[in-house]
Amino acid sequence: MVTSPNDMEGPGESAGLIEIEGLTKRFGSFTAVDGVSFSVKRGEVVGFLGPNGAGKSTTMRMLAGFMLPTAGTARICGEDVVKSPVAAKRNLGFLPEGAPTYPEMSVTDFLDFCARIRGFGGAEREERVAHAMALTQLEGVRLQPIETLSKGFKRRVGLAQALLHSPPVLVLDEPTDGLDPNQKHEVRELIRAMAPEKAIIISTHILEEVAAVCTRAIVIARGRVLADATPAALVADGRSMEEVFRSLTLGAAA
Amino acid sequence: MKAALTVARREFAAYFATPVATVFIVIFLVLSGALTFTLGGFFGRGQADLIPFFSFVPWLFLFLVPALTMRLWAEERRLGTIELLLTLPITAGQAVVGKFLAAWAFCAVALALTFPLVLTVNLLGEPDNGVILTGYLGCFLVAGAYLAVGAAISAVTRNQVIAFVLAVAGCFLFAAAGSPVVTEFLSSQFPVLAEVARGISVSERINGFTRGVISARDFVFFASFIAFWLFVNTVILELKKAD
């Protein structure tokens, strides 16, 4: 493990809340993520773009401590995700791809479980659960088993779980996938409202979403970062976001 | 420990939210009762004790416990919730212990529901209830041992059928290791291995309990056996969690 001088720094305001350094993941001979480095400061919303299989979810999984990187590392609020995963995960709200939840549990029970695991007790736990449900508009279905809910509601249960502990860092893998246009709008509003206090990474296939909520776009393909700029800078030459995306990612595949 | 107990609480409730609990408990009660009264000759023996019951329970667990453990990690993988569970601020070890405790508590419930047998012998005669209690304790520890083996195996594969078959085979190994057939064969061929086989045998250890003898050695055996397999489970989970 290579240690950089940054290891000595605390999670000060100047340092990024998310710091990714040379993150690499290989599966056998296949390199899914290849030396990805970037950092995200408080107040930034990074849109993580790329074709399917580009390494978006793998990067996010390593960031969330679910996969161990082959090389490189990442820090969340100064805590190394490899060396002190539990401390790093405490500061992180993570929505895994597909928003998995326990289907037989009711929304309240599920969020209560997550709150307990995160160490909240008594009145604070109830308050946290209620607040997370209010943010994601789940009050109407609070006692329903999650398996009976529509895709949009399930996604919002996953989102509520990620927001429960008001984490400084949010990593959301396709947060608006499966939502109808109104719900997409709500989630984007929610992200925008939270943005000033947090460092947020969202992955998405929807290019207009990047322009709508992100302060920065990172385009990744074949495990490498191809572009890292503000959405406005990406389309500065007059092309549409889609054209930029196609030229960047198809160029890499060729 | 608190995080592990939270995981255990959720898991335990999940058993009863699906038909798994009902099916397991009904089958266990029917089979344990039927075997005790038919093959065990409960009435014919004319003795007020539960020896026949305690001699069948470990063999029942051999098949039923892997049915519990086969879904333990495979189900989390299938639903994708393993990614949720292991990205909450807990260690893999806490998740392993939590799941194990829930399954163990569930086996305790199944065992406790055989209480009519205890009432029956007390009604018909004057059994030594202390011996009955230690017998139950022995069965409970055997369940824990099999659960630990099965849970570790279920972390290896995402296929539930493979997890079941391998867990039955694994548990059978530890059940049969102490049987006379195996030890006699081994002592005639490889005397050293016979000692080892007797040492790791789960069925050998339960005999003391059914006779009403609780020895520290047996306790240490079960505690270290379970701890070892939970450790193996944690290591496998750390290595294969994202597969």
CSV table of C-alpha atoms in Angstrom, one decimal:
chain,number,residue,atom,x,y,z
A,1,MET,CA,0.0,0.0,0.0
A,2,VAL,CA,1.4,3.3,-1.0
A,3,THR,CA,1.0,6.0,1.6
A,4,SER,CA,0.8,9.6,0.5
A,5,PRO,CA,1.4,12.7,2.6
A,6,ASN,CA,-2.4,13.2,2.5
A,7,ASP,CA,-2.8,10.4,5.0
A,8,MET,CA,-1.7,12.8,7.7
A,9,GLU,CA,-4.4,15.3,6.9
A,10,GLY,CA,-7.7,15.3,8.8
A,11,PRO,CA,-11.0,15.7,7.2
A,12,GLY,CA,-10.6,19.5,7.0
A,13,GLU,CA,-12.8,21.7,4.9
A,14,SER,CA,-10.0,22.1,2.3
A,15,ALA,CA,-9.6,18.4,1.8
A,16,GLY,CA,-12.3,16.5,-0.1
A,17,LEU,CA,-14.8,14.6,1.8
A,18,ILE,CA,-14.3,11.9,-0.7
A,19,GLU,CA,-10.8,11.2,-1.9
A,20,ILE,CA,-10.1,8.5,-4.4
A,21,GLU,CA,-6.5,7.6,-5.2
A,22,GLY,CA,-5.5,5.3,-8.0
A,23,LEU,CA,-8.4,3.0,-7.3
A,24,THR,CA,-8.1,-0.2,-9.4
A,25,LYS,CA,-10.1,-3.4,-9.5
A,26,ARG,CA,-9.2,-6.4,-11.5
A,27,PHE,CA,-11.3,-9.6,-12.0
A,28,GLY,CA,-8.7,-12.1,-13.2
A,29,SER,CA,-7.3,-10.5,-16.4
A,30,PHE,CA,-10.1,-8.1,-16.8
A,31,THR,CA,-9.6,-4.6,-15.4
A,32,ALA,CA,-12.9,-3.2,-14.4
A,33,VAL,CA,-11.6,0.0,-12.8
A,34,ASP,CA,-8.2,1.3,-13.8
A,35,GLY,CA,-6.4,3.8,-11.7
A,36,VAL,CA,-9.4,6.2,-11.0
A,37,SER,CA,-8.5,9.2,-8.9
A,38,PHE,CA,-10.6,12.2,-8.0
A,39,SER,CA,-11.8,14.0,-4.9
A,40,VAL,CA,-15.2,15.5,-4.1
A,41,LYS,CA,-15.6,18.5,-1.8
A,42,ARG,CA,-18.5,19.6,0.4
A,43,GLY,CA,-21.1,21.2,-1.8
A,44,GLU,CA,-20.2,19.3,-4.9
A,45,VAL,CA,-22.6,16.9,-6.7
A,46,VAL,CA,-20.7,14.7,-9.0
A,47,GLY,CA,-22.5,13.0,-11.8
A,48,PHE,CA,-20.8,9.7,-12.6
A,49,LEU,CA,-21.5,8.9,-16.3
A,50,GLY,CA,-20.5,6.0,-18.5
A,51,PRO,CA,-21.8,3.1,-20.6
A,52,ASN,CA,-22.9,-0.1,-19.0
A,53,GLY,CA,-19.9,-2.0,-17.7
A,54,ALA,CA,-17.8,1.1,-17.6
A,55,GLY,CA,-16.9,0.5,-13.9
A,56,LYS,CA,-19.3,3.0,-12.3
A,57,SER,CA,-20.9,0.5,-9.9
A,58,THR,CA,-17.5,-1.2,-9.2
A,59,THR,CA,-16.0,2.1,-8.2
A,60,MET,CA,-19.0,2.9,-6.0
A,61,ARG,CA,-18.8,-0.5,-4.4
A,62,MET,CA,-15.2,0.0,-3.5
A,63,LEU,CA,-16.0,3.4,-2.1
A,64,ALA,CA,-18.7,1.8,0.0
A,65,GLY,CA,-16.3,-0.9,1.3
A,66,PHE,CA,-18.2,-3.7,-0.3
A,67,MET,CA,-15.4,-4.6,-2.7
A,68,LEU,CA,-11.7,-4.5,-1.8
A,69,PRO,CA,-9.7,-2.6,-4.4
A,70,THR,CA,-6.9,-4.5,-6.1
A,71,ALA,CA,-4.8,-1.3,-5.8
A,72,GLY,CA,-5.2,2.2,-4.6
A,73,THR,CA,-7.6,3.3,-2.0
A,74,ALA,CA,-10.3,5.8,-1.1
A,75,ARG,CA,-11.1,7.9,1.9
A,76,ILE,CA,-14.4,9.1,3.2
A,77,CYS,CA,-14.1,12.1,5.6
A,78,GLY,CA,-10.5,11.2,6.0
A,79,GLU,CA,-11.2,7.5,7.0
A,80,ASP,CA,-9.6,4.9,4.7
A,81,VAL,CA,-12.2,2.5,3.3
A,82,VAL,CA,-9.7,-0.4,3.4
A,83,LYS,CA,-8.0,0.2,6.7
A,84,SER,CA,-10.9,1.5,8.8
A,85,PRO,CA,-14.0,0.5,6.9
A,86,VAL,CA,-16.5,0.8,9.7
A,87,ALA,CA,-15.5,4.4,10.5
A,88,ALA,CA,-15.6,5.2,6.8
A,89,LYS,CA,-19.1,3.6,6.4
A,90,ARG,CA,-20.4,5.6,9.4
A,91,ASN,CA,-20.0,8.8,7.4
A,92,LEU,CA,-21.5,7.4,4.2
A,93,GLY,CA,-25.0,7.0,2.9
A,94,PHE,CA,-24.9,4.4,0.2
A,95,LEU,CA,-27.7,3.4,-2.3
A,96,PRO,CA,-26.5,0.2,-3.9
A,97,GLU,CA,-27.4,-0.6,-7.5
A,98,GLY,CA,-31.0,-1.7,-7.8
A,99,ALA,CA,-31.7,-0.4,-4.2
A,100,PRO,CA,-31.8,-3.8,-2.5
A,101,THR,CA,-34.0,-4.1,0.6
A,102,TYR,CA,-35.4,-7.0,2.6
A,103,PRO,CA,-38.7,-7.7,0.9
A,104,GLU,CA,-40.6,-9.2,3.8
A,105,MET,CA,-40.1,-6.2,6.1
A,106,SER,CA,-42.4,-3.2,6.3
A,107,VAL,CA,-40.9,0.2,5.4
A,108,THR,CA,-40.8,1.3,9.1
A,109,ASP,CA,-39.3,-2.0,10.3
A,110,PHE,CA,-36.6,-1.8,7.6
A,111,LEU,CA,-35.6,1.8,8.4
A,112,ASP,CA,-35.8,1.0,12.1
A,113,PHE,CA,-33.3,-1.8,11.5
A,114,CYS,CA,-30.9,0.4,9.6
A,115,ALA,CA,-31.2,3.1,12.4
A,116,ARG,CA,-30.5,0.5,15.1
A,117,ILE,CA,-27.4,-0.8,13.2
A,118,ARG,CA,-26.2,2.8,13.0
A,119,GLY,CA,-26.5,3.1,16.7
A,120,PHE,CA,-29.5,5.3,17.2
A,121,GLY,CA,-31.7,4.5,20.1
A,122,GLY,CA,-35.0,5.6,21.7
A,123,ALA,CA,-36.7,8.8,20.6
A,124,GLU,CA,-33.8,9.8,18.3
A,125,ARG,CA,-34.3,6.6,16.3
A,126,GLU,CA,-38.0,7.2,15.8
A,127,GLU,CA,-37.3,10.7,14.8
A,128,ARG,CA,-34.6,9.7,12.3
A,129,VAL,CA,-36.9,7.1,10.7
A,130,ALA,CA,-39.8,9.6,10.5
A,131,HIS,CA,-37.5,12.3,9.0
A,132,ALA,CA,-36.1,10.0,6.4
A,133,MET,CA,-39.6,8.8,5.4
A,134,ALA,CA,-40.7,12.5,5.2
A,135,LEU,CA,-37.8,13.4,2.9
A,136,THR,CA,-38.6,10.5,0.6
A,137,GLN,CA,-42.4,10.7,0.9
A,138,LEU,CA,-42.9,7.2,2.3
A,139,GLU,CA,-45.3,8.0,5.1
A,140,GLY,CA,-48.3,6.7,3.0
A,141,VAL,CA,-46.8,3.2,2.8
A,142,ARG,CA,-45.0,3.0,6.1
A,143,LEU,CA,-46.6,-0.2,7.3
A,144,GLN,CA,-46.6,-2.0,3.9
A,145,PRO,CA,-44.2,-4.9,3.3
A,146,ILE,CA,-41.6,-3.6,0.9
A,147,GLU,CA,-42.3,-6.5,-1.6
A,148,THR,CA,-45.7,-5.1,-2.2
A,149,LEU,CA,-44.5,-1.7,-3.2
A,150,SER,CA,-43.9,-0.4,-6.7
A,151,LYS,CA,-40.4,0.0,-8.1
A,152,GLY,CA,-40.5,3.8,-7.5
A,153,PHE,CA,-41.3,3.3,-3.8
A,154,LYS,CA,-38.7,0.6,-3.4
A,155,ARG,CA,-36.1,2.9,-4.8
A,156,ARG,CA,-37.2,5.6,-2.3
A,157,VAL,CA,-36.9,3.1,0.6
A,158,GLY,CA,-33.3,2.6,-0.4
A,159,LEU,CA,-32.8,6.3,-0.6
A,160,ALA,CA,-34.4,6.8,2.8
A,161,GLN,CA,-32.0,4.2,4.2
A,162,ALA,CA,-29.0,6.2,2.8
A,163,LEU,CA,-30.3,9.5,4.2
A,164,LEU,CA,-31.3,8.2,7.6
A,165,HIS,CA,-28.2,9.3,9.5
A,166,SER,CA,-27.7,12.6,7.6
A,167,PRO,CA,-24.3,11.5,6.4
A,168,PRO,CA,-21.8,14.0,5.1
A,169,VAL,CA,-21.1,11.8,2.1
A,170,LEU,CA,-23.7,10.3,-0.2
A,171,VAL,CA,-23.0,7.7,-2.9
A,172,LEU,CA,-26.1,6.9,-4.9
A,173,ASP,CA,-26.0,4.3,-7.7
A,174,GLU,CA,-28.8,5.3,-10.1
A,175,PRO,CA,-31.1,7.0,-7.6
A,176,THR,CA,-33.7,7.9,-10.1
A,177,ASP,CA,-33.8,4.6,-12.1
A,178,GLY,CA,-37.4,3.3,-12.3
A,179,LEU,CA,-39.0,6.5,-11.0
A,180,ASP,CA,-41.7,8.3,-12.9
A,181,PRO,CA,-41.0,11.9,-14.1
A,182,ASN,CA,-42.6,13.5,-11.0
A,183,GLN,CA,-40.7,11.3,-8.7
A,184,LYS,CA,-37.4,11.9,-10.6
A,185,HIS,CA,-38.1,15.6,-10.1
A,186,GLU,CA,-38.6,15.1,-6.4
A,187,VAL,CA,-35.4,13.2,-6.0
A,188,ARG,CA,-33.5,15.8,-7.9
A,189,GLU,CA,-34.9,18.5,-5.8
A,190,LEU,CA,-34.0,16.5,-2.7
A,191,ILE,CA,-30.4,16.1,-3.9
A,192,ARG,CA,-30.2,19.8,-4.8
A,193,ALA,CA,-31.5,20.8,-1.4
A,194,MET,CA,-29.0,18.6,0.4
A,195,ALA,CA,-26.0,19.5,-1.8
A,196,PRO,CA,-24.6,22.5,0.1
A,197,GLU,CA,-23.8,20.4,3.3
A,198,LYS,CA,-22.7,17.2,1.6
A,199,ALA,CA,-20.4,15.6,-0.9
A,200,ILE,CA,-22.5,13.6,-3.3
A,201,ILE,CA,-21.8,11.2,-6.1
A,202,ILE,CA,-24.6,9.9,-8.3
A,203,SER,CA,-24.3,7.5,-11.2
A,204,THR,CA,-26.8,7.9,-13.9
A,205,HIS,CA,-27.6,7.1,-17.5
A,206,ILE,CA,-29.8,10.1,-17.9
A,207,LEU,CA,-27.7,12.9,-19.3
A,208,GLU,CA,-30.1,15.7,-18.7
A,209,GLU,CA,-30.0,14.7,-15.0
A,210,VAL,CA,-26.4,15.7,-14.9
A,211,ALA,CA,-27.1,19.1,-16.3
A,212,ALA,CA,-30.0,19.4,-13.8
A,213,VAL,CA,-28.4,18.5,-10.5
A,214,CYS,CA,-24.7,18.0,-10.9
A,215,THR,CA,-22.0,20.6,-10.4
A,216,ARG,CA,-19.5,18.3,-12.0
A,217,ALA,CA,-19.5,15.4,-14.4
A,218,ILE,CA,-17.1,12.6,-14.5
A,219,VAL,CA,-17.3,10.4,-17.6
A,220,ILE,CA,-15.8,6.9,-17.2
A,221,ALA,CA,-15.5,4.1,-19.8
A,222,ARG,CA,-13.5,0.9,-19.6
A,223,GLY,CA,-12.5,1.7,-16.1
A,224,ARG,CA,-10.8,5.0,-16.9
A,225,VAL,CA,-11.8,8.6,-16.3
A,226,LEU,CA,-12.2,10.3,-19.7
A,227,ALA,CA,-13.5,13.6,-18.7
A,228,ASP,CA,-13.9,15.6,-15.4
A,229,ALA,CA,-15.5,19.0,-15.8
A,230,THR,CA,-18.6,21.0,-15.1
A,231,PRO,CA,-21.6,20.0,-17.2
A,232,ALA,CA,-21.4,23.5,-18.8
A,233,ALA,CA,-17.8,23.0,-19.7
A,234,LEU,CA,-18.5,19.7,-21.3
A,235,VAL,CA,-21.0,21.2,-23.7
A,236,ALA,CA,-19.1,24.5,-24.1
A,237,ASP,CA,-18.3,23.8,-27.8
A,238,GLY,CA,-22.0,23.8,-28.6
A,239,ARG,CA,-22.5,20.1,-28.9
A,240,SER,CA,-25.2,18.4,-26.9
A,241,MET,CA,-24.4,16.3,-23.8
A,242,GLU,CA,-25.4,13.2,-25.7
A,243,GLU,CA,-22.9,13.9,-28.5
A,244,VAL,CA,-20.1,14.6,-26.0
A,245,PHE,CA,-20.9,11.4,-24.2
A,246,ARG,CA,-21.0,9.4,-27.4
A,247,SER,CA,-17.7,10.8,-28.8
A,248,LEU,CA,-16.0,10.3,-25.4
A,249,THR,CA,-17.1,6.7,-24.7
A,250,LEU,CA,-17.2,5.4,-28.2
A,251,GLY,CA,-13.7,6.8,-28.8
A,252,ALA,CA,-12.4,4.8,-25.8
A,253,ALA,CA,-14.0,1.6,-27.0
A,254,ALA,CA,-12.5,1.7,-30.4
B,1,MET,CA,-22.1,-7.1,20.0
B,2,LYS,CA,-25.0,-4.7,19.8
B,3,ALA,CA,-24.8,-4.6,16.0
B,4,ALA,CA,-24.7,-8.4,15.9
B,5,LEU,CA,-27.8,-8.6,18.1
B,6,THR,CA,-29.6,-6.1,15.8
B,7,VAL,CA,-28.8,-8.3,12.8
B,8,ALA,CA,-30.0,-11.4,14.8
B,9,ARG,CA,-33.2,-9.7,15.7
B,10,ARG,CA,-34.0,-8.9,12.1
B,11,GLU,CA,-33.0,-12.3,10.9
B,12,PHE,CA,-35.1,-14.0,13.6
B,13,ALA,CA,-38.2,-12.0,12.7
B,14,ALA,CA,-37.6,-12.8,9.0
B,15,TYR,CA,-37.9,-16.6,9.7
B,16,PHE,CA,-41.4,-16.0,11.0
B,17,ALA,CA,-42.3,-13.6,8.1
B,18,THR,CA,-42.0,-16.5,5.6
B,19,PRO,CA,-43.3,-20.1,5.7
B,20,VAL,CA,-39.8,-21.3,6.5
B,21,ALA,CA,-40.5,-21.2,10.2
B,22,THR,CA,-43.8,-23.1,10.0
B,23,VAL,CA,-42.5,-25.8,7.7
B,24,PHE,CA,-39.3,-26.3,9.6
B,25,ILE,CA,-41.0,-26.5,13.0
B,26,VAL,CA,-43.9,-28.7,11.9
B,27,ILE,CA,-41.6,-31.2,10.1
B,28,PHE,CA,-39.2,-31.2,13.0
B,29,LEU,CA,-42.0,-31.9,15.5
B,30,VAL,CA,-43.7,-34.6,13.4
B,31,LEU,CA,-40.4,-36.4,12.7
B,32,SER,CA,-39.0,-36.2,16.2
B,33,GLY,CA,-42.3,-37.4,17.7
B,34,ALA,CA,-42.8,-40.1,15.1
B,35,LEU,CA,-39.3,-41.5,15.4
B,36,THR,CA,-39.4,-41.4,19.2
B,37,PHE,CA,-42.6,-43.3,19.4
B,38,THR,CA,-42.0,-45.8,16.6
B,39,LEU,CA,-38.4,-46.6,16.1
B,40,GLY,CA,-37.5,-45.4,19.6
B,41,GLY,CA,-40.1,-47.7,21.2
B,42,PHE,CA,-41.0,-44.9,23.6
B,43,PHE,CA,-43.8,-46.9,25.3
B,44,GLY,CA,-42.3,-50.4,24.9
B,45,ARG,CA,-39.2,-49.4,26.9
B,46,GLY,CA,-41.2,-48.9,30.0
B,47,GLN,CA,-38.8,-46.2,31.2
B,48,ALA,CA,-39.6,-42.6,32.0
B,49,ASP,CA,-36.9,-40.9,30.1
B,50,LEU,CA,-36.3,-39.2,26.7
B,51,ILE,CA,-33.3,-41.2,25.6
B,52,PRO,CA,-34.9,-42.3,22.3
B,53,PHE,CA,-35.8,-38.7,21.6
B,54,PHE,CA,-32.3,-37.4,22.3
B,55,SER,CA,-30.8,-40.1,20.1
B,56,PHE,CA,-32.8,-39.1,17.1
B,57,VAL,CA,-32.7,-35.4,17.3
B,58,PRO,CA,-29.0,-35.0,16.2
B,59,TRP,CA,-29.7,-37.1,13.1
B,60,LEU,CA,-32.8,-35.0,12.3
B,61,PHE,CA,-30.7,-31.8,12.7
B,62,LEU,CA,-28.3,-33.3,10.2
B,63,PHE,CA,-30.9,-32.8,7.5
B,64,LEU,CA,-32.9,-30.0,8.9
B,65,VAL,CA,-30.2,-27.6,10.0
B,66,PRO,CA,-28.6,-27.4,6.5
B,67,ALA,CA,-32.1,-26.6,5.2
B,68,LEU,CA,-32.0,-23.5,7.4
B,69,THR,CA,-28.4,-22.6,6.7
B,70,MET,CA,-28.5,-23.1,2.9
B,71,ARG,CA,-30.3,-19.8,2.4
B,72,LEU,CA,-28.4,-17.8,5.0
B,73,TRP,CA,-25.9,-16.1,2.6
B,74,ALA,CA,-27.3,-17.3,-0.7
B,75,GLU,CA,-30.5,-15.5,-0.1
B,76,GLU,CA,-28.7,-12.2,0.7
B,77,ARG,CA,-26.8,-12.6,-2.5
B,78,ARG,CA,-29.9,-13.4,-4.5
B,79,LEU,CA,-31.7,-10.3,-3.2
B,80,GLY,CA,-28.6,-8.1,-3.4
B,81,THR,CA,-29.1,-7.2,0.3
B,82,ILE,CA,-25.7,-8.5,1.1
B,83,GLU,CA,-24.4,-5.2,-0.5
B,84,LEU,CA,-26.7,-3.3,1.8
B,85,LEU,CA,-25.9,-5.3,4.9
B,86,LEU,CA,-22.1,-5.1,4.5
B,87,THR,CA,-22.1,-1.4,3.6
B,88,LEU,CA,-23.8,-0.6,6.9
B,89,PRO,CA,-21.2,0.3,9.5
B,90,ILE,CA,-20.7,-3.3,10.8
B,91,THR,CA,-17.9,-5.8,10.4
B,92,ALA,CA,-18.4,-9.0,8.5
B,93,GLY,CA,-17.8,-10.8,11.8
B,94,GLN,CA,-20.8,-9.0,13.4
B,95,ALA,CA,-23.0,-10.0,10.5
B,96,VAL,CA,-21.9,-13.6,10.7
B,97,VAL,CA,-22.5,-13.8,14.5
B,98,GLY,CA,-25.8,-12.1,14.1
B,99,LYS,CA,-27.1,-14.5,11.5
B,100,PHE,CA,-25.8,-17.5,13.5
B,101,LEU,CA,-27.4,-16.3,16.7
B,102,ALA,CA,-30.8,-15.9,14.9
B,103,ALA,CA,-30.6,-19.4,13.4
B,104,TRP,CA,-29.6,-20.8,16.8
B,105,ALA,CA,-32.4,-19.1,18.6
B,106,PHE,CA,-34.7,-20.5,16.0
B,107,CYS,CA,-33.5,-24.0,16.7
B,108,ALA,CA,-34.0,-23.4,20.4
B,109,VAL,CA,-37.7,-22.5,19.6
B,110,ALA,CA,-38.1,-25.7,17.6
B,111,LEU,CA,-36.6,-27.7,20.5
B,112,ALA,CA,-38.7,-25.9,23.1
B,113,LEU,CA,-41.8,-26.8,21.2
B,114,THR,CA,-41.1,-30.5,21.9
B,115,PHE,CA,-42.2,-29.8,25.5
B,116,PRO,CA,-45.2,-32.2,25.3
B,117,LEU,CA,-42.8,-35.1,25.4
B,118,VAL,CA,-41.4,-33.8,28.7
B,119,LEU,CA,-45.0,-33.5,30.0
B,120,THR,CA,-45.8,-37.0,28.8
B,121,VAL,CA,-42.9,-38.7,30.6
B,122,ASN,CA,-43.6,-36.7,33.7
B,123,LEU,CA,-47.2,-37.8,33.6
B,124,LEU,CA,-46.4,-41.4,33.0
B,125,GLY,CA,-43.6,-41.8,35.5
B,126,GLU,CA,-41.0,-40.0,37.5
B,127,PRO,CA,-38.2,-39.1,35.1
B,128,ASP,CA,-35.0,-37.4,36.2
B,129,ASN,CA,-35.7,-33.9,34.8
B,130,GLY,CA,-32.1,-32.8,35.3
B,131,VAL,CA,-31.1,-35.5,32.8
B,132,ILE,CA,-33.8,-34.3,30.4
B,133,LEU,CA,-32.5,-30.7,30.7
B,134,THR,CA,-28.9,-31.7,29.9
B,135,GLY,CA,-30.2,-33.7,27.0
B,136,TYR,CA,-31.9,-30.7,25.6
B,137,LEU,CA,-28.7,-28.7,26.2
B,138,GLY,CA,-26.7,-31.3,24.2
B,139,CYS,CA,-29.2,-31.1,21.3
B,140,PHE,CA,-29.0,-27.4,21.3
B,141,LEU,CA,-25.2,-27.5,21.2
B,142,VAL,CA,-25.3,-30.0,18.3
B,143,ALA,CA,-27.7,-27.7,16.4
B,144,GLY,CA,-25.2,-24.8,17.0
B,145,ALA,CA,-22.3,-26.9,15.7
B,146,TYR,CA,-24.2,-27.9,12.5
B,147,LEU,CA,-25.4,-24.4,12.0
B,148,ALA,CA,-21.9,-23.0,12.2
B,149,VAL,CA,-20.7,-25.6,9.6
B,150,GLY,CA,-23.7,-25.0,7.3
B,151,ALA,CA,-23.5,-21.2,7.5
B,152,ALA,CA,-19.8,-21.2,6.5
B,153,ILE,CA,-20.6,-23.5,3.5
B,154,SER,CA,-23.5,-21.3,2.4
B,155,ALA,CA,-21.1,-18.4,2.2
B,156,VAL,CA,-19.1,-20.3,-0.4
B,157,THR,CA,-21.7,-20.8,-3.0
B,158,ARG,CA,-24.7,-18.8,-4.2
B,159,ASN,CA,-26.5,-22.0,-5.2
B,160,GLN,CA,-28.8,-23.1,-2.5
B,161,VAL,CA,-28.9,-26.8,-3.6
B,162,ILE,CA,-25.2,-27.1,-3.5
B,163,ALA,CA,-25.1,-25.3,-0.1
B,164,PHE,CA,-27.6,-27.8,1.2
B,165,VAL,CA,-25.9,-31.0,-0.1
B,166,LEU,CA,-22.4,-29.8,1.0
B,167,ALA,CA,-23.7,-28.8,4.4
B,168,VAL,CA,-25.4,-32.2,4.9
B,169,ALA,CA,-22.1,-33.9,3.8
B,170,GLY,CA,-20.1,-31.7,6.1
B,171,CYS,CA,-22.3,-32.2,9.1
B,172,PHE,CA,-22.4,-36.0,8.4
B,173,LEU,CA,-18.6,-36.1,8.5
B,174,PHE,CA,-18.6,-34.7,12.1
B,175,ALA,CA,-21.6,-36.8,13.1
B,176,ALA,CA,-20.2,-40.1,11.7
B,177,ALA,CA,-16.6,-39.5,12.8
B,178,GLY,CA,-17.2,-41.0,16.2
B,179,SER,CA,-19.4,-43.9,15.2
B,180,PRO,CA,-18.0,-47.4,15.9
B,181,VAL,CA,-17.9,-48.3,12.2
B,182,VAL,CA,-15.6,-45.4,11.4
B,183,THR,CA,-13.4,-45.6,14.5
B,184,GLU,CA,-13.0,-49.4,14.4
B,185,PHE,CA,-12.0,-49.2,10.7
B,186,LEU,CA,-9.6,-46.4,11.4
B,187,SER,CA,-8.0,-47.9,14.5
B,188,SER,CA,-7.3,-51.1,12.6
B,189,GLN,CA,-5.8,-49.2,9.6
B,190,PHE,CA,-4.6,-45.8,10.8
B,191,PRO,CA,-4.6,-45.8,14.7
B,192,VAL,CA,-3.6,-42.1,14.7
B,193,LEU,CA,-6.6,-41.0,12.6
B,194,ALA,CA,-9.0,-42.9,14.9
B,195,GLU,CA,-8.1,-40.6,17.7
B,196,VAL,CA,-8.5,-37.6,15.5
B,197,ALA,CA,-11.9,-38.8,14.3
B,198,ARG,CA,-13.1,-39.4,17.9
B,199,GLY,CA,-11.7,-35.9,18.8
B,200,ILE,CA,-13.7,-34.0,16.2
B,201,SER,CA,-16.9,-36.1,16.4
B,202,VAL,CA,-20.0,-34.2,17.4
B,203,SER,CA,-22.1,-37.3,18.1
B,204,GLU,CA,-19.5,-38.5,20.6
B,205,ARG,CA,-19.8,-35.3,22.6
B,206,ILE,CA,-23.6,-35.5,22.9
B,207,ASN,CA,-23.5,-38.8,24.8
B,208,GLY,CA,-22.5,-37.3,28.0
B,209,PHE,CA,-25.3,-34.8,27.9
B,210,THR,CA,-28.0,-37.4,27.3
B,211,ARG,CA,-26.7,-39.3,30.3
B,212,GLY,CA,-27.0,-36.1,32.4
B,213,VAL,CA,-23.2,-35.4,32.5
B,214,ILE,CA,-22.1,-31.9,31.7
B,215,SER,CA,-18.3,-31.8,31.4
B,216,ALA,CA,-16.2,-28.7,30.8
B,217,ARG,CA,-14.4,-30.6,28.0
B,218,ASP,CA,-17.6,-31.0,26.0
B,219,PHE,CA,-18.5,-27.4,26.5
B,220,VAL,CA,-15.0,-26.3,25.4
B,221,PHE,CA,-15.3,-28.6,22.4
B,222,PHE,CA,-18.6,-27.1,21.2
B,223,ALA,CA,-17.6,-23.5,21.9
B,224,SER,CA,-14.3,-23.9,20.0
B,225,PHE,CA,-16.0,-25.9,17.2
B,226,ILE,CA,-18.6,-23.2,16.7
B,227,ALA,CA,-16.1,-20.3,17.1
B,228,PHE,CA,-13.8,-22.0,14.5
B,229,TRP,CA,-16.6,-22.3,11.9
B,230,LEU,CA,-17.8,-18.8,12.5
B,231,PHE,CA,-14.3,-17.6,11.9
B,232,VAL,CA,-14.1,-19.6,8.7
B,233,ASN,CA,-17.5,-18.1,7.7
B,234,THR,CA,-16.1,-14.6,8.3
B,235,VAL,CA,-13.0,-15.2,6.3
B,236,ILE,CA,-15.0,-16.6,3.4
B,237,LEU,CA,-17.4,-13.7,3.5
B,238,GLU,CA,-14.6,-11.2,3.5
B,239,LEU,CA,-13.1,-12.9,0.5
B,240,LYS,CA,-16.2,-13.6,-1.5
B,241,LYS,CA,-18.7,-10.9,-0.4
B,242,ALA,CA,-18.9,-9.2,-3.8
B,243,ASP,CA,-18.8,-12.4,-6.0
